[in-house]
mmCIF file of N, CA, C and O in Angstrom:
data_model
loop_
_atom_site.group_PDB
_atom_site.id
_atom_site.type_symbol
_atom_site.label_atom_id
_atom_site.label_comp_id
_atom_site.label_asym_id
_atom_site.label_seq_id
_atom_site.Cartn_x
_atom_site.Cartn_y
_atom_site.Cartn_z
ATOM 1 N N MET A 125 95.509 99.746 95.608
ATOM 2 C CA MET A 125 96.003 100.129 94.433
ATOM 3 C C MET A 125 97.272 99.754 94.131
ATOM 4 O O MET A 125 98.102 99.332 94.798
ATOM 5 N N ASN A 126 97.563 99.362 92.637
ATOM 6 C CA ASN A 126 98.826 98.612 92.314
ATOM 7 C C ASN A 126 99.679 99.816 91.712
ATOM 8 O O ASN A 126 99.467 99.985 90.273
ATOM 9 N N ALA A 127 99.976 100.860 92.656
ATOM 10 C CA ALA A 127 100.736 101.802 92.174
ATOM 11 C C ALA A 127 102.261 101.394 91.440
ATOM 12 O O ALA A 127 102.607 100.145 91.942
ATOM 13 N N GLY A 128 102.863 101.784 90.619
ATOM 14 C CA GLY A 128 103.866 101.497 89.837
ATOM 15 C C GLY A 128 104.890 102.779 89.665
ATOM 16 O O GLY A 128 104.391 103.876 89.240
ATOM 17 N N ALA A 129 106.114 102.465 89.734
ATOM 18 C CA ALA A 129 107.131 103.537 89.268
ATOM 19 C C ALA A 129 108.583 102.843 89.021
ATOM 20 O O ALA A 129 108.877 101.802 89.530
ATOM 21 N N ASN A 130 109.145 103.326 88.307
ATOM 22 C CA ASN A 130 110.653 102.507 87.892
ATOM 23 C C ASN A 130 110.692 101.245 87.695
ATOM 24 O O ASN A 130 111.685 100.473 88.245
ATOM 25 N N GLY A 131 109.825 100.762 87.087
ATOM 26 C CA GLY A 131 109.847 99.371 86.595
ATOM 27 C C GLY A 131 109.176 98.181 87.644
ATOM 28 O O GLY A 131 109.318 97.113 87.477
ATOM 29 N N ALA A 132 108.518 98.683 88.364
ATOM 30 C CA ALA A 132 107.933 97.739 89.527
ATOM 31 C C ALA A 132 106.758 98.097 89.855
ATOM 32 O O ALA A 132 106.264 99.484 89.919
ATOM 33 N N GLU A 133 105.915 97.401 90.724
ATOM 34 C CA GLU A 133 104.547 97.745 90.847
ATOM 35 C C GLU A 133 104.326 96.856 92.373
ATOM 36 O O GLU A 133 105.044 96.258 93.051
ATOM 37 N N THR A 134 103.511 97.589 92.930
ATOM 38 C CA THR A 134 102.923 97.083 94.306
ATOM 39 C C THR A 134 102.742 95.656 94.469
ATOM 40 O O THR A 134 103.538 94.768 95.411
ATOM 41 N N LYS A 135 102.192 94.836 93.259
ATOM 42 C CA LYS A 135 102.199 93.762 93.299
ATOM 43 C C LYS A 135 103.257 92.696 93.289
ATOM 44 O O LYS A 135 103.198 91.538 93.549
ATOM 45 N N ASP A 136 104.446 93.218 92.980
ATOM 46 C CA ASP A 136 105.612 92.692 92.800
ATOM 47 C C ASP A 136 106.373 92.640 94.391
ATOM 48 O O ASP A 136 107.138 91.874 94.264
ATOM 49 N N VAL A 137 106.006 93.588 95.193
ATOM 50 C CA VAL A 137 106.358 93.375 96.481
ATOM 51 C C VAL A 137 105.542 93.162 97.816
ATOM 52 O O VAL A 137 106.049 92.971 98.846
ATOM 53 N N LEU A 138 104.460 93.169 97.115
ATOM 54 C CA LEU A 138 103.411 93.029 98.841
ATOM 55 C C LEU A 138 103.465 91.874 99.089
ATOM 56 O O LEU A 138 103.229 90.687 98.294
ATOM 57 N N ILE A 139 103.648 91.536 100.582
ATOM 58 C CA ILE A 139 103.270 90.218 100.947
ATOM 59 C C ILE A 139 101.771 90.215 101.347
ATOM 60 O O ILE A 139 101.207 88.926 101.190
ATOM 61 N N GLU A 140 101.417 90.976 102.246
ATOM 62 C CA GLU A 140 100.053 91.070 102.801
ATOM 63 C C GLU A 140 99.885 92.337 103.153
ATOM 64 O O GLU A 140 100.472 93.413 103.471
ATOM 65 N N ALA A 141 98.144 92.721 103.346
ATOM 66 C CA ALA A 141 98.071 93.813 103.596
ATOM 67 C C ALA A 141 96.848 93.673 104.490
ATOM 68 O O ALA A 141 96.201 92.711 104.487
ATOM 69 N N VAL A 142 96.831 94.492 105.496
ATOM 70 C CA VAL A 142 95.498 94.533 106.588
ATOM 71 C C VAL A 142 94.663 95.729 106.432
ATOM 72 O O VAL A 142 95.115 96.773 106.363
ATOM 73 N N GLY A 143 93.232 95.434 106.461
ATOM 74 C CA GLY A 143 92.443 96.618 106.465
ATOM 75 C C GLY A 143 91.066 96.177 107.224
ATOM 76 O O GLY A 143 91.071 95.069 107.932
ATOM 77 N N ILE A 144 90.488 97.445 107.519
ATOM 78 C CA ILE A 144 89.009 97.325 108.378
ATOM 79 C C ILE A 144 88.021 97.495 107.293
ATOM 80 O O ILE A 144 88.064 98.284 106.541
ATOM 81 N N GLY A 145 86.916 96.700 107.303
ATOM 82 C CA GLY A 145 85.864 96.523 106.555
ATOM 83 C C GLY A 145 84.795 97.528 107.199
ATOM 84 O O GLY A 145 84.822 97.912 108.356
ATOM 85 N N ARG A 146 83.760 97.879 106.574
ATOM 86 C CA ARG A 146 82.408 98.465 106.970
ATOM 87 C C ARG A 146 82.027 97.860 108.053
ATOM 88 O O ARG A 146 81.415 98.254 109.117
ATOM 89 N N ASP A 147 82.182 96.599 108.293
ATOM 90 C CA ASP A 147 81.692 95.693 109.208
ATOM 91 C C ASP A 147 82.242 95.865 110.748
ATOM 92 O O ASP A 147 82.324 95.440 111.731
ATOM 93 N N GLY A 148 83.542 96.695 110.538
ATOM 94 C CA GLY A 148 84.392 96.981 111.706
ATOM 95 C C GLY A 148 85.330 95.604 111.991
ATOM 96 O O GLY A 148 86.217 96.031 112.939
ATOM 97 N N LYS A 149 85.218 94.911 111.063
ATOM 98 C CA LYS A 149 86.415 93.673 111.329
ATOM 99 C C LYS A 149 87.437 93.877 110.752
ATOM 100 O O LYS A 149 87.581 94.517 109.454
ATOM 101 N N LYS A 150 88.681 93.175 111.051
ATOM 102 C CA LYS A 150 89.902 93.318 110.577
ATOM 103 C C LYS A 150 90.005 92.335 109.326
ATOM 104 O O LYS A 150 89.548 91.220 109.661
ATOM 105 N N HIS A 151 90.467 92.361 108.157
ATOM 106 C CA HIS A 151 90.617 91.709 107.035
ATOM 107 C C HIS A 151 92.172 91.481 106.877
ATOM 108 O O HIS A 151 92.543 92.829 106.514
ATOM 109 N N VAL A 152 92.486 90.490 106.635
ATOM 110 C CA VAL A 152 93.891 90.325 106.251
ATOM 111 C C VAL A 152 93.915 89.603 104.446
ATOM 112 O O VAL A 152 92.967 88.497 104.221
ATOM 113 N N PHE A 153 94.802 90.515 103.769
ATOM 114 C CA PHE A 153 94.932 90.250 102.228
ATOM 115 C C PHE A 153 96.163 89.538 101.911
ATOM 116 O O PHE A 153 97.023 90.394 102.207
ATOM 117 N N THR A 154 96.437 88.643 101.433
ATOM 118 C CA THR A 154 97.334 88.226 100.804
ATOM 119 C C THR A 154 97.730 88.755 99.296
ATOM 120 O O THR A 154 96.607 89.263 98.969
ATOM 121 N N ASN A 155 98.752 88.627 98.783
ATOM 122 C CA ASN A 155 99.025 89.305 97.536
ATOM 123 C C ASN A 155 97.959 88.734 96.501
ATOM 124 O O ASN A 155 97.383 89.472 95.705
ATOM 125 N N ALA A 156 97.642 87.589 96.589
ATOM 126 C CA ALA A 156 96.549 87.103 95.717
ATOM 127 C C ALA A 156 95.219 87.188 96.063
ATOM 128 O O ALA A 156 94.531 87.750 94.904
ATOM 129 N N ASP A 157 94.998 87.541 97.204
ATOM 130 C CA ASP A 157 93.780 88.139 97.257
ATOM 131 C C ASP A 157 93.371 89.529 97.107
ATOM 132 O O ASP A 157 92.538 89.974 96.687
ATOM 133 N N MET A 158 94.367 90.312 96.681
ATOM 134 C CA MET A 158 94.251 91.768 96.198
ATOM 135 C C MET A 158 93.985 91.960 94.743
ATOM 136 O O MET A 158 93.239 92.765 94.499
ATOM 137 N N LYS A 159 93.727 90.730 94.093
ATOM 138 C CA LYS A 159 93.559 90.551 92.663
ATOM 139 C C LYS A 159 93.818 91.878 91.981
ATOM 140 O O LYS A 159 93.140 92.617 91.295
ATOM 141 N N PHE A 160 95.368 92.160 91.944
ATOM 142 C CA PHE A 160 96.201 93.271 91.436
ATOM 143 C C PHE A 160 95.608 93.303 89.616
ATOM 144 O O PHE A 160 95.899 92.139 89.043
ATOM 145 N N VAL A 161 95.270 94.463 89.304
ATOM 146 C CA VAL A 161 95.359 94.753 87.768
ATOM 147 C C VAL A 161 96.347 96.037 87.581
ATOM 148 O O VAL A 161 96.595 96.672 88.597
ATOM 149 N N TYR A 162 96.380 96.487 86.314
ATOM 150 C CA TYR A 162 96.911 97.527 85.982
ATOM 151 C C TYR A 162 96.541 98.773 87.124
ATOM 152 O O TYR A 162 95.249 99.326 86.883
ATOM 153 N N ARG A 163 97.410 99.383 87.846
ATOM 154 C CA ARG A 163 97.111 100.541 88.707
ATOM 155 C C ARG A 163 95.497 100.294 89.497
ATOM 156 O O ARG A 163 95.096 101.425 89.766
ATOM 157 N N ASN A 164 95.265 99.305 89.711
ATOM 158 C CA ASN A 164 94.035 98.815 90.704
ATOM 159 C C ASN A 164 94.219 97.593 91.250
ATOM 160 O O ASN A 164 94.917 96.822 91.040
ATOM 161 N N SER A 165 93.280 97.368 92.021
ATOM 162 C CA SER A 165 93.277 96.047 93.005
ATOM 163 C C SER A 165 91.641 95.613 92.870
ATOM 164 O O SER A 165 90.807 96.550 92.767
ATOM 165 N N GLY A 166 91.411 94.485 93.257
ATOM 166 C CA GLY A 166 90.281 93.860 93.295
ATOM 167 C C GLY A 166 89.521 94.142 94.324
ATOM 168 O O GLY A 166 88.472 93.461 94.711
ATOM 169 N N VAL A 167 90.019 94.814 95.459
ATOM 170 C CA VAL A 167 89.780 94.746 96.729
ATOM 171 C C VAL A 167 88.398 95.839 96.845
ATOM 172 O O VAL A 167 88.337 96.760 96.185
ATOM 173 N N ASP A 168 87.430 95.265 97.517
ATOM 174 C CA ASP A 168 86.209 96.422 97.900
ATOM 175 C C ASP A 168 87.078 97.825 98.355
ATOM 176 O O ASP A 168 87.713 97.936 99.193
ATOM 177 N N ALA A 169 86.457 98.755 97.570
ATOM 178 C CA ALA A 169 86.877 100.242 97.530
ATOM 179 C C ALA A 169 86.486 100.770 99.282
ATOM 180 O O ALA A 169 87.173 101.834 99.731
ATOM 181 N N SER A 170 85.579 99.941 99.904
ATOM 182 C CA SER A 170 85.430 100.603 101.344
ATOM 183 C C SER A 170 86.407 99.955 102.174
ATOM 184 O O SER A 170 86.219 100.587 103.503
ATOM 185 N N ILE A 171 87.439 99.104 102.056
ATOM 186 C CA ILE A 171 88.181 98.779 102.881
ATOM 187 C C ILE A 171 89.161 99.886 103.007
ATOM 188 O O ILE A 171 89.628 100.495 102.399
ATOM 189 N N ILE A 172 89.413 100.077 104.492
ATOM 190 C CA ILE A 172 90.488 100.895 104.981
ATOM 191 C C ILE A 172 91.629 100.402 105.202
ATOM 192 O O ILE A 172 91.495 99.600 106.321
ATOM 193 N N PHE A 173 92.845 100.390 104.466
ATOM 194 C CA PHE A 173 93.973 99.857 104.684
ATOM 195 C C PHE A 173 94.667 100.512 105.469
ATOM 196 O O PHE A 173 94.928 101.614 105.844
ATOM 197 N N THR A 174 95.194 99.617 106.903
ATOM 198 C CA THR A 174 95.687 100.132 108.062
ATOM 199 C C THR A 174 97.264 99.792 108.110
ATOM 200 O O THR A 174 98.066 100.261 108.964
ATOM 201 N N SER A 175 97.760 98.766 107.512
ATOM 202 C CA SER A 175 99.038 98.108 107.272
ATOM 203 C C SER A 175 99.555 97.535 106.014
ATOM 204 O O SER A 175 98.505 96.741 105.542
ATOM 205 N N ALA A 176 100.703 97.033 105.897
ATOM 206 C CA ALA A 176 101.091 96.271 104.758
ATOM 207 C C ALA A 176 102.599 95.558 105.262
ATOM 208 O O ALA A 176 103.206 96.331 105.902
ATOM 209 N N ARG A 177 102.793 94.765 104.636
ATOM 210 C CA ARG A 177 104.091 94.182 104.684
ATOM 211 C C ARG A 177 104.721 93.708 103.366
ATOM 212 O O ARG A 177 103.889 93.335 102.543
ATOM 213 N N PHE A 178 105.794 94.194 103.160
ATOM 214 C CA PHE A 178 106.361 94.282 101.770
ATOM 215 C C PHE A 178 107.982 93.682 101.748
ATOM 216 O O PHE A 178 108.378 93.386 102.879
ATOM 217 N N ARG A 179 108.227 92.803 100.481
ATOM 218 C CA ARG A 179 109.149 92.136 100.504
ATOM 219 C C ARG A 179 110.588 92.990 99.924
ATOM 220 O O ARG A 179 110.078 93.591 98.832
ATOM 221 N N GLY A 180 111.197 92.971 100.724
ATOM 222 C CA GLY A 180 112.609 93.976 99.980
ATOM 223 C C GLY A 180 113.526 93.154 99.331
ATOM 224 O O GLY A 180 113.385 91.815 99.482
ATOM 225 N N LEU A 181 114.634 93.882 98.985
ATOM 226 C CA LEU A 181 115.626 92.987 98.291
ATOM 227 C C LEU A 181 116.856 93.149 98.817
ATOM 228 O O LEU A 181 117.333 94.294 99.443
ATOM 229 N N ILE A 182 117.730 92.140 99.081
ATOM 230 C CA ILE A 182 118.986 92.420 99.789
ATOM 231 C C ILE A 182 120.054 92.398 98.870
ATOM 232 O O ILE A 182 120.143 91.849 97.591
ATOM 233 N N ALA A 183 120.699 93.714 99.197
ATOM 234 C CA ALA A 183 121.925 93.878 98.106
ATOM 235 C C ALA A 183 122.987 94.659 99.143
ATOM 236 O O ALA A 183 122.778 95.130 99.974
ATOM 237 N N ALA A 184 123.901 94.960 98.424
ATOM 238 C CA ALA A 184 125.203 95.570 99.069
ATOM 239 C C ALA A 184 124.637 97.139 99.272
ATOM 240 O O ALA A 184 124.046 97.799 98.261
ATOM 241 N N PRO A 185 125.209 97.927 100.239
ATOM 242 C CA PRO A 185 124.736 99.203 100.356
ATOM 243 C C PRO A 185 125.328 100.206 99.120
ATOM 244 O O PRO A 185 124.497 101.066 98.690
ATOM 245 N N ASP A 186 126.371 99.970 98.369
ATOM 246 C CA ASP A 186 126.717 100.878 97.386
ATOM 247 C C ASP A 186 125.697 100.337 96.118
ATOM 248 O O ASP A 186 125.674 101.466 95.352
ATOM 249 N N LYS A 187 125.496 99.473 96.110
ATOM 250 C CA LYS A 187 124.432 99.203 95.042
ATOM 251 C C LYS A 187 123.072 99.768 95.140
ATOM 252 O O LYS A 187 122.440 100.189 94.276
ATOM 253 N N ILE A 188 122.486 99.906 96.542
ATOM 254 C CA ILE A 188 121.217 100.362 96.972
ATOM 255 C C ILE A 188 121.458 101.737 96.588
ATOM 256 O O ILE A 188 120.411 102.560 96.016
ATOM 257 N N ARG A 189 122.646 102.544 97.032
ATOM 258 C CA ARG A 189 122.714 104.026 97.017
ATOM 259 C C ARG A 189 122.851 104.446 95.355
ATOM 260 O O ARG A 189 122.134 105.124 95.169
ATOM 261 N N ALA A 190 123.592 103.301 94.730
ATOM 262 C CA ALA A 190 123.550 103.529 93.192
ATOM 263 C C ALA A 190 122.075 103.332 92.540
ATOM 264 O O ALA A 190 121.842 104.490 91.729
ATOM 265 N N ARG A 191 121.421 102.612 93.025
ATOM 266 C CA ARG A 191 120.070 102.748 92.583
ATOM 267 C C ARG A 191 119.129 103.689 92.992
ATOM 268 O O ARG A 191 118.380 104.256 92.034
ATOM 269 N N MET A 192 119.184 104.248 94.107
ATOM 270 C CA MET A 192 118.494 105.409 94.617
ATOM 271 C C MET A 192 118.873 106.622 93.762
ATOM 272 O O MET A 192 118.016 107.370 93.477
ATOM 273 N N ASN A 193 120.223 106.672 93.684
ATOM 274 C CA ASN A 193 120.744 107.990 92.913
ATOM 275 C C ASN A 193 120.035 107.753 91.262
ATOM 276 O O ASN A 193 119.619 108.892 90.781
ATOM 277 N N GLU A 194 120.245 106.596 90.676
ATOM 278 C CA GLU A 194 119.427 106.625 89.372
ATOM 279 C C GLU A 194 118.034 106.905 89.350
ATOM 280 O O GLU A 194 117.507 107.563 88.673
ATOM 281 N N VAL A 195 117.138 106.723 90.326
ATOM 282 C CA VAL A 195 115.673 106.959 90.477
ATOM 283 C C VAL A 195 115.689 108.518 90.850
ATOM 284 O O VAL A 195 114.818 109.029 90.319
ATOM 285 N N GLN A 196 116.443 109.022 91.686
ATOM 286 C CA GLN A 196 116.382 110.482 91.860
ATOM 287 C C GLN A 196 116.733 111.057 90.757
ATOM 288 O O GLN A 196 116.114 112.259 90.343
ATOM 289 N N ASN A 197 117.802 110.732 89.917
ATOM 290 C CA ASN A 197 118.283 111.584 88.685
ATOM 291 C C ASN A 197 117.055 111.302 87.731
ATOM 292 O O ASN A 197 116.592 112.269 87.205
ATOM 293 N N HIS A 198 116.586 110.446 87.679
ATOM 294 C CA HIS A 198 115.308 110.095 86.579
ATOM 295 C C HIS A 198 114.231 110.877 86.988
ATOM 296 O O HIS A 198 113.532 111.833 86.097
ATOM 297 N N ARG A 199 113.855 111.250 88.246
ATOM 298 C CA ARG A 199 112.658 111.953 88.643
ATOM 299 C C ARG A 199 113.110 113.397 88.302
ATOM 300 O O ARG A 199 112.311 114.082 87.994
ATOM 301 N N GLU A 200 114.295 114.173 88.728
ATOM 302 C CA GLU A 200 114.731 115.325 88.551
ATOM 303 C C GLU A 200 114.704 115.603 87.253
ATOM 304 O O GLU A 200 114.538 116.687 86.662
ATOM 305 N N THR A 201 114.706 114.669 86.241
ATOM 306 C CA THR A 201 114.755 115.016 84.583
ATOM 307 C C THR A 201 113.394 114.916 84.161
ATOM 308 O O THR A 201 112.891 115.478 82.901
ATOM 309 N N ALA A 202 112.616 113.884 84.516
ATOM 310 C CA ALA A 202 111.162 113.436 84.053
ATOM 311 C C ALA A 202 109.996 114.574 84.896
ATOM 312 O O ALA A 202 109.283 114.778 83.923
ATOM 313 N N GLN A 203 110.387 114.848 85.866
ATOM 314 C CA GLN A 203 109.299 115.813 86.603
ATOM 315 C C GLN A 203 109.577 117.196 86.324
ATOM 316 O O GLN A 203 110.628 117.721 86.420
ATOM 317 N N PRO A 204 108.397 118.137 85.642
ATOM 318 C CA PRO A 204 108.651 119.141 85.596
ATOM 319 C C PRO A 204 108.986 120.556 86.586
ATOM 320 O O PRO A 204 109.056 121.599 86.324
ATOM 321 N N ILE A 205 108.706 120.087 87.655
ATOM 322 C CA ILE A 205 108.490 121.010 88.884
ATOM 323 C C ILE A 205 109.520 120.483 89.947
ATOM 324 O O ILE A 205 109.557 118.964 90.012
ATOM 325 N N ARG A 206 110.108 121.178 90.532
ATOM 326 C CA ARG A 206 110.952 120.732 91.892
ATOM 327 C C ARG A 206 110.355 120.624 93.230
ATOM 328 O O ARG A 206 110.672 121.226 94.065
ATOM 329 N N GLU A 207 108.929 120.272 92.951
ATOM 330 C CA GLU A 207 108.407 120.123 94.645
ATOM 331 C C GLU A 207 108.012 118.674 94.791
ATOM 332 O O GLU A 207 108.085 117.731 93.851
ATOM 333 N N LYS A 208 107.965 118.137 95.850
ATOM 334 C CA LYS A 208 107.462 117.026 96.327
ATOM 335 C C LYS A 208 106.120 116.597 96.271
ATOM 336 O O LYS A 208 105.203 117.496 96.291
ATOM 337 N N THR A 209 105.878 115.888 95.405
ATOM 338 C CA THR A 209 104.333 115.177 94.840
ATOM 339 C C THR A 209 103.972 113.961 95.185
ATOM 340 O O THR A 209 104.691 113.040 95.553
ATOM 341 N N GLY A 210 102.778 113.730 95.327
ATOM 342 C CA GLY A 210 102.300 112.347 95.659
ATOM 343 C C GLY A 210 101.966 111.361 94.260
ATOM 344 O O GLY A 210 101.575 110.358 94.245
ATOM 345 N N GLY A 211 102.640 111.888 92.995
ATOM 346 C CA GLY A 211 102.383 111.471 92.060
ATOM 347 C C GLY A 211 102.983 112.163 90.764
ATOM 348 O O GLY A 211 103.865 112.805 90.785
ATOM 349 N N SER A 212 102.294 111.853 89.616
ATOM 350 C CA SER A 212 102.700 112.600 88.470
ATOM 351 C C SER A 212 102.356 114.282 88.545
ATOM 352 O O SER A 212 101.329 114.511 89.102
ATOM 353 N N THR A 213 103.239 115.099 87.977
ATOM 354 C CA THR A 213 102.976 116.355 87.732
ATOM 355 C C THR A 213 103.046 116.845 86.283
ATOM 356 O O THR A 213 103.670 115.915 85.493
ATOM 357 N N PHE A 214 102.286 117.759 86.025
ATOM 358 C CA PHE A 214 102.326 118.246 84.449
ATOM 359 C C PHE A 214 102.466 119.828 84.806
ATOM 360 O O PHE A 214 101.947 120.396 85.284
ATOM 361 N N ARG A 215 102.970 120.159 83.410
ATOM 362 C CA ARG A 215 103.189 121.579 83.526
ATOM 363 C C ARG A 215 102.152 122.018 82.404
ATOM 364 O O ARG A 215 102.018 121.535 81.295
ATOM 365 N N ILE A 216 101.344 123.117 82.575
ATOM 366 C CA ILE A 216 100.708 123.793 81.561
ATOM 367 C C ILE A 216 101.428 124.834 80.889
ATOM 368 O O ILE A 216 102.031 125.780 81.192
ATOM 369 N N ARG A 217 101.312 124.627 79.273
ATOM 370 C CA ARG A 217 101.986 125.452 78.491
ATOM 371 C C ARG A 217 101.144 126.173 77.885
ATOM 372 O O ARG A 217 100.041 126.056 77.458
ATOM 373 N N PRO A 218 101.287 127.686 78.101
ATOM 374 C CA PRO A 218 100.262 128.786 77.515
ATOM 375 C C PRO A 218 100.469 128.449 75.927
ATOM 376 O O PRO A 218 101.238 128.247 75.446
ATOM 377 N N THR A 219 99.071 128.641 75.580
ATOM 378 C CA THR A 219 98.876 128.641 74.220
ATOM 379 C C THR A 219 98.340 130.089 73.601
ATOM 380 O O THR A 219 97.764 130.907 74.478
ATOM 381 N N LYS A 220 98.550 130.396 72.303
ATOM 382 C CA LYS A 220 98.137 131.667 71.835
ATOM 383 C C LYS A 220 96.687 131.591 71.543
ATOM 384 O O LYS A 220 96.142 130.709 71.274
ATOM 385 N N ALA A 221 96.115 132.717 71.891
ATOM 386 C CA ALA A 221 94.548 132.631 71.843
ATOM 387 C C ALA A 221 94.469 132.591 69.990
ATOM 388 O O ALA A 221 95.126 132.951 69.372
ATOM 389 N N PRO A 222 93.043 132.047 69.810
ATOM 390 C CA PRO A 222 92.752 132.369 68.446
ATOM 391 C C PRO A 222 93.002 133.450 67.511
ATOM 392 O O PRO A 222 92.523 134.315 68.248
ATOM 393 N N GLY A 223 93.695 133.628 66.676
ATOM 394 C CA GLY A 223 93.758 134.894 65.890
ATOM 395 C C GLY A 223 95.008 135.715 66.349
ATOM 396 O O GLY A 223 95.182 136.808 65.886
ATOM 397 N N SER A 224 95.783 135.166 67.344
ATOM 398 C CA SER A 224 96.624 135.874 67.578
ATOM 399 C C SER A 224 98.121 135.861 66.755
ATOM 400 O O SER A 224 98.251 134.875 66.351
#
């Protein structure tokens, strides 16, 4: 999947991914092989990914900490609940019953 958050997506940092196919064989995918599109990839859905290599950015520790704080602050203001989640969360707002 081409997951994304905070201005970046998996396609921006993936070097290669390794998975196992239904044939039991190991398959190695380069970034281009993944055929990334918005929030998805072109890889057969039956592939089970077992590892991946990502490209990091070199920066001074204080810059990294500042960016981590920015992301955390954004998450705290954008997410309606204070629980760890695997993605987006939504708050259900009660509505008045018709005729109330």
